[in-house]
PDB file of C-alpha atoms in Angstrom:
ATOM      1  CA  MET A 135       0.000   0.000   0.000  1.00  0.00           C
ATOM      2  CA  THR A 136       1.339   3.436  -0.871  1.00  0.00           C
ATOM      3  CA  ARG A 137       2.068   6.011   1.820  1.00  0.00           C
ATOM      4  CA  GLY A 138      -0.751   8.270   0.592  1.00  0.00           C
ATOM      5  CA  ILE A 139      -3.366   5.511   0.747  1.00  0.00           C
ATOM      6  CA  ARG A 140      -2.032   4.137   4.056  1.00  0.00           C
ATOM      7  CA  ASN A 141      -2.134   7.650   5.577  1.00  0.00           C
ATOM      8  CA  CYS A 142      -5.647   8.333   4.233  1.00  0.00           C
ATOM      9  CA  ASN A 143      -3.926  11.240   2.452  1.00  0.00           C
ATOM     10  CA  PRO A 144      -4.286  10.344  -1.231  1.00  0.00           C
ATOM     11  CA  GLY A 145      -3.006  13.754  -2.333  1.00  0.00           C
ATOM     12  CA  ASN A 146       0.164  13.360  -0.238  1.00  0.00           C
ATOM     13  CA  ILE A 147      -0.406  16.732   1.412  1.00  0.00           C
ATOM     14  CA  ARG A 148       2.605  17.833   3.400  1.00  0.00           C
ATOM     15  CA  LYS A 149       2.479  18.852   7.029  1.00  0.00           C
ATOM     16  CA  GLY A 150       1.885  22.512   7.711  1.00  0.00           C
ATOM     17  CA  GLU A 151      -1.834  23.060   8.087  1.00  0.00           C
ATOM     18  CA  ASN A 152      -3.915  21.643  10.902  1.00  0.00           C
ATOM     19  CA  TRP A 153      -6.507  20.051   8.643  1.00  0.00           C
ATOM     20  CA  GLU A 154      -9.906  18.898   9.827  1.00  0.00           C
ATOM     21  CA  GLY A 155      -9.946  15.125  10.279  1.00  0.00           C
ATOM     22  CA  MET A 156      -6.208  14.792  10.870  1.00  0.00           C
ATOM     23  CA  ASP A 157      -4.929  12.034  13.092  1.00  0.00           C
ATOM     24  CA  GLY A 158      -2.610  14.075  15.297  1.00  0.00           C
ATOM     25  CA  GLU A 159      -0.803  11.123  16.862  1.00  0.00           C
ATOM     26  CA  ARG A 160      -0.050   9.395  13.573  1.00  0.00           C
ATOM     27  CA  THR A 161       0.840  12.687  11.863  1.00  0.00           C
ATOM     28  CA  ALA A 162       3.394  13.363  14.609  1.00  0.00           C
ATOM     29  CA  LEU A 163       5.076  10.039  13.771  1.00  0.00           C
ATOM     30  CA  GLU A 164       5.111  10.726  10.015  1.00  0.00           C
ATOM     31  CA  SER A 165       8.198  12.537   8.751  1.00  0.00           C
ATOM     32  CA  SER A 166       6.686  14.833   6.129  1.00  0.00           C
ATOM     33  CA  PHE A 167       3.038  14.171   5.361  1.00  0.00           C
ATOM     34  CA  CYS A 168      -0.335  14.587   7.054  1.00  0.00           C
ATOM     35  CA  VAL A 169      -2.182  11.512   8.258  1.00  0.00           C
ATOM     36  CA  PHE A 170      -5.972  11.583   8.301  1.00  0.00           C
ATOM     37  CA  LYS A 171      -8.423   9.488  10.323  1.00  0.00           C
ATOM     38  CA  GLU A 172     -10.309   8.421   7.194  1.00  0.00           C
ATOM     39  CA  ALA A 173      -9.818   8.862   3.450  1.00  0.00           C
ATOM     40  CA  LYS A 174     -12.791  11.232   3.228  1.00  0.00           C
ATOM     41  CA  TRP A 175     -10.806  13.767   5.281  1.00  0.00           C
ATOM     42  CA  GLY A 176      -7.756  13.477   3.040  1.00  0.00           C
ATOM     43  CA  ILE A 177      -9.963  13.898  -0.022  1.00  0.00           C
ATOM     44  CA  ARG A 178     -11.570  16.920   1.635  1.00  0.00           C
ATOM     45  CA  ALA A 179      -8.157  18.477   2.308  1.00  0.00           C
ATOM     46  CA  LEU A 180      -7.121  17.926  -1.319  1.00  0.00           C
ATOM     47  CA  CYS A 181     -10.316  19.634  -2.543  1.00  0.00           C
ATOM     48  CA  VAL A 182      -9.926  22.563  -0.140  1.00  0.00           C
ATOM     49  CA  LEU A 183      -6.310  22.994  -1.197  1.00  0.00           C
ATOM     50  CA  LEU A 184      -7.227  23.034  -4.903  1.00  0.00           C
ATOM     51  CA  LEU A 185     -10.152  25.398  -4.320  1.00  0.00           C
ATOM     52  CA  ASN A 186      -7.821  27.740  -2.445  1.00  0.00           C
ATOM     53  CA  TYR A 187      -5.334  27.626  -5.320  1.00  0.00           C
ATOM     54  CA  GLN A 188      -8.087  29.005  -7.527  1.00  0.00           C
ATOM     55  CA  ARG A 189      -9.761  31.391  -5.067  1.00  0.00           C
ATOM     56  CA  LYS A 190      -6.713  32.837  -3.327  1.00  0.00           C
ATOM     57  CA  HIS A 191      -3.993  32.490  -5.943  1.00  0.00           C
ATOM     58  CA  GLY A 192      -5.932  32.738  -9.208  1.00  0.00           C
ATOM     59  CA  LEU A 193      -4.608  29.429 -10.567  1.00  0.00           C
ATOM     60  CA  GLN A 194      -6.990  28.323 -13.290  1.00  0.00           C
ATOM     61  CA  THR A 195      -5.247  25.752 -15.480  1.00  0.00           C
ATOM     62  CA  VAL A 196      -3.854  22.265 -14.938  1.00  0.00           C
ATOM     63  CA  GLU A 197      -0.416  23.671 -15.681  1.00  0.00           C
ATOM     64  CA  GLU A 198      -0.675  26.467 -13.083  1.00  0.00           C
ATOM     65  CA  ILE A 199      -2.224  24.213 -10.449  1.00  0.00           C
ATOM     66  CA  ILE A 200       0.281  21.360 -10.824  1.00  0.00           C
ATOM     67  CA  ARG A 201       3.283  23.711 -10.933  1.00  0.00           C
ATOM     68  CA  ARG A 202       2.279  24.907  -7.462  1.00  0.00           C
ATOM     69  CA  TYR A 203       1.069  21.529  -6.183  1.00  0.00           C
ATOM     70  CA  ALA A 204       4.099  19.560  -7.374  1.00  0.00           C
ATOM     71  CA  PRO A 205       7.026  21.975  -7.731  1.00  0.00           C
ATOM     72  CA  ALA A 206      10.011  20.998  -9.852  1.00  0.00           C
ATOM     73  CA  LYS A 207      12.348  20.914  -6.851  1.00  0.00           C
ATOM     74  CA  GLU A 208      10.487  17.784  -5.656  1.00  0.00           C
ATOM     75  CA  ASN A 209       8.790  16.387  -8.769  1.00  0.00           C
ATOM     76  CA  ASP A 210       8.989  15.874 -12.497  1.00  0.00           C
ATOM     77  CA  THR A 211       6.381  18.597 -12.906  1.00  0.00           C
ATOM     78  CA  GLU A 212       6.200  18.381 -16.705  1.00  0.00           C
ATOM     79  CA  SER A 213       5.391  14.651 -16.558  1.00  0.00           C
ATOM     80  CA  TYR A 214       2.863  15.313 -13.799  1.00  0.00           C
ATOM     81  CA  ILE A 215       1.082  17.930 -15.941  1.00  0.00           C
ATOM     82  CA  LYS A 216       1.017  15.581 -18.954  1.00  0.00           C
ATOM     83  CA  ASP A 217      -0.314  12.710 -16.848  1.00  0.00           C
ATOM     84  CA  VAL A 218      -3.101  14.814 -15.319  1.00  0.00           C
ATOM     85  CA  CYS A 219      -4.068  16.124 -18.760  1.00  0.00           C
ATOM     86  CA  GLN A 220      -4.145  12.607 -20.188  1.00  0.00           C
ATOM     87  CA  ARG A 221      -6.277  11.276 -17.334  1.00  0.00           C
ATOM     88  CA  THR A 222      -8.736  14.209 -17.285  1.00  0.00           C
ATOM     89  CA  GLY A 223      -8.935  15.137 -20.944  1.00  0.00           C
ATOM     90  CA  PHE A 224      -8.171  18.764 -20.013  1.00  0.00           C
ATOM     91  CA  LYS A 225      -5.576  20.737 -21.941  1.00  0.00           C
ATOM     92  CA  ALA A 226      -2.632  22.062 -19.904  1.00  0.00           C
ATOM     93  CA  GLN A 227      -3.669  25.703 -20.364  1.00  0.00           C
ATOM     94  CA  GLU A 228      -7.438  25.210 -20.401  1.00  0.00           C
ATOM     95  CA  LYS A 229      -9.201  27.344 -17.788  1.00  0.00           C
ATOM     96  CA  LEU A 230     -10.978  25.187 -15.220  1.00  0.00           C
ATOM     97  CA  CYS A 231     -13.808  25.976 -12.839  1.00  0.00           C
ATOM     98  CA  LEU A 232     -13.029  23.920  -9.754  1.00  0.00           C
ATOM     99  CA  THR A 233     -16.386  24.689  -8.153  1.00  0.00           C
ATOM    100  CA  ASP A 234     -17.875  22.449 -10.846  1.00  0.00           C
ATOM    101  CA  ARG A 235     -18.161  19.019  -9.203  1.00  0.00           C
ATOM    102  CA  GLU A 236     -17.381  17.044 -12.372  1.00  0.00           C
ATOM    103  CA  THR A 237     -14.270  19.107 -13.071  1.00  0.00           C
ATOM    104  CA  MET A 238     -13.038  18.780  -9.488  1.00  0.00           C
ATOM    105  CA  GLN A 239     -13.693  15.050  -9.426  1.00  0.00           C
ATOM    106  CA  LYS A 240     -11.715  14.497 -12.622  1.00  0.00           C
ATOM    107  CA  LEU A 241      -8.823  16.544 -11.265  1.00  0.00           C
ATOM    108  CA  ILE A 242      -8.666  14.853  -7.865  1.00  0.00           C
ATOM    109  CA  LYS A 243      -8.895  11.386  -9.442  1.00  0.00           C
ATOM    110  CA  ALA A 244      -5.949  12.229 -11.699  1.00  0.00           C
ATOM    111  CA  ILE A 245      -3.898  13.644  -8.821  1.00  0.00           C
ATOM    112  CA  ILE A 246      -4.620  10.579  -6.682  1.00  0.00           C
ATOM    113  CA  TRP A 247      -3.548   8.312  -9.570  1.00  0.00           C
ATOM    114  CA  HIS A 248      -0.352  10.230 -10.091  1.00  0.00           C
ATOM    115  CA  GLU A 249       0.534  10.422  -6.405  1.00  0.00           C
ATOM    116  CA  ASN A 250      -0.185   6.751  -5.627  1.00  0.00           C
ATOM    117  CA  GLY A 251      -0.089   4.772  -8.867  1.00  0.00           C
ATOM    118  CA  ILE A 252      -3.691   3.761  -8.129  1.00  0.00           C
ATOM    119  CA  GLN A 253      -7.019   5.477  -7.537  1.00  0.00           C
ATOM    120  CA  PRO A 254      -8.904   3.094  -5.233  1.00  0.00           C
ATOM    121  CA  TYR A 255     -11.826   5.313  -4.251  1.00  0.00           C
ATOM    122  CA  GLU A 256     -15.349   4.949  -5.595  1.00  0.00           C
ATOM    123  CA  ASP A 257     -17.119   8.067  -6.839  1.00  0.00           C
ATOM    124  CA  LYS A 258     -19.373   7.960  -3.764  1.00  0.00           C
ATOM    125  CA  GLU A 259     -16.370   8.228  -1.410  1.00  0.00           C
ATOM    126  CA  LEU A 260     -14.891  11.052  -3.476  1.00  0.00           C
ATOM    127  CA  SER A 261     -18.248  12.833  -3.319  1.00  0.00           C
ATOM    128  CA  VAL A 262     -18.308  12.618   0.473  1.00  0.00           C
ATOM    129  CA  GLY A 263     -14.884  14.279   0.665  1.00  0.00           C
ATOM    130  CA  MET A 264     -15.974  16.929  -1.817  1.00  0.00           C
ATOM    131  CA  ARG A 265     -19.140  17.650   0.203  1.00  0.00           C
ATOM    132  CA  LEU A 266     -17.035  18.019   3.352  1.00  0.00           C
ATOM    133  CA  ALA A 267     -15.004  20.598   1.398  1.00  0.00           C
ATOM    134  CA  GLY A 268     -18.193  22.601   0.797  1.00  0.00           C
ATOM    135  CA  MET A 269     -18.900  21.390  -2.711  1.00  0.00           C
TER     136      MET A 269
END
């Protein structure tokens, strides 16, 4: 099982924020990443993070979002962008509306795939996390 799935953090969100649904004890033992009590909370955090990228930072395209989410100092950002575009059908510079549930779901599925090599969550579970994020 990958770290992201094991930690109920399928977006591999790094420590820094005190996210709702975090497992404080397990997060304290983890070197770099948040650990959530259940996957729905990790999915929620991923959605909130992406929504904030758009609302607070004006990031509107897959390219802009992934460059911030997976910076080149830690990732092969170009490959990440290509993979997300292939999995979603979005173009790298296509403007996205992340408050659209279908758009958000496609994006989070692609990010989960890229981060973990699998996307084990059913649409219903993704929807629960998205609802918890206010969608």
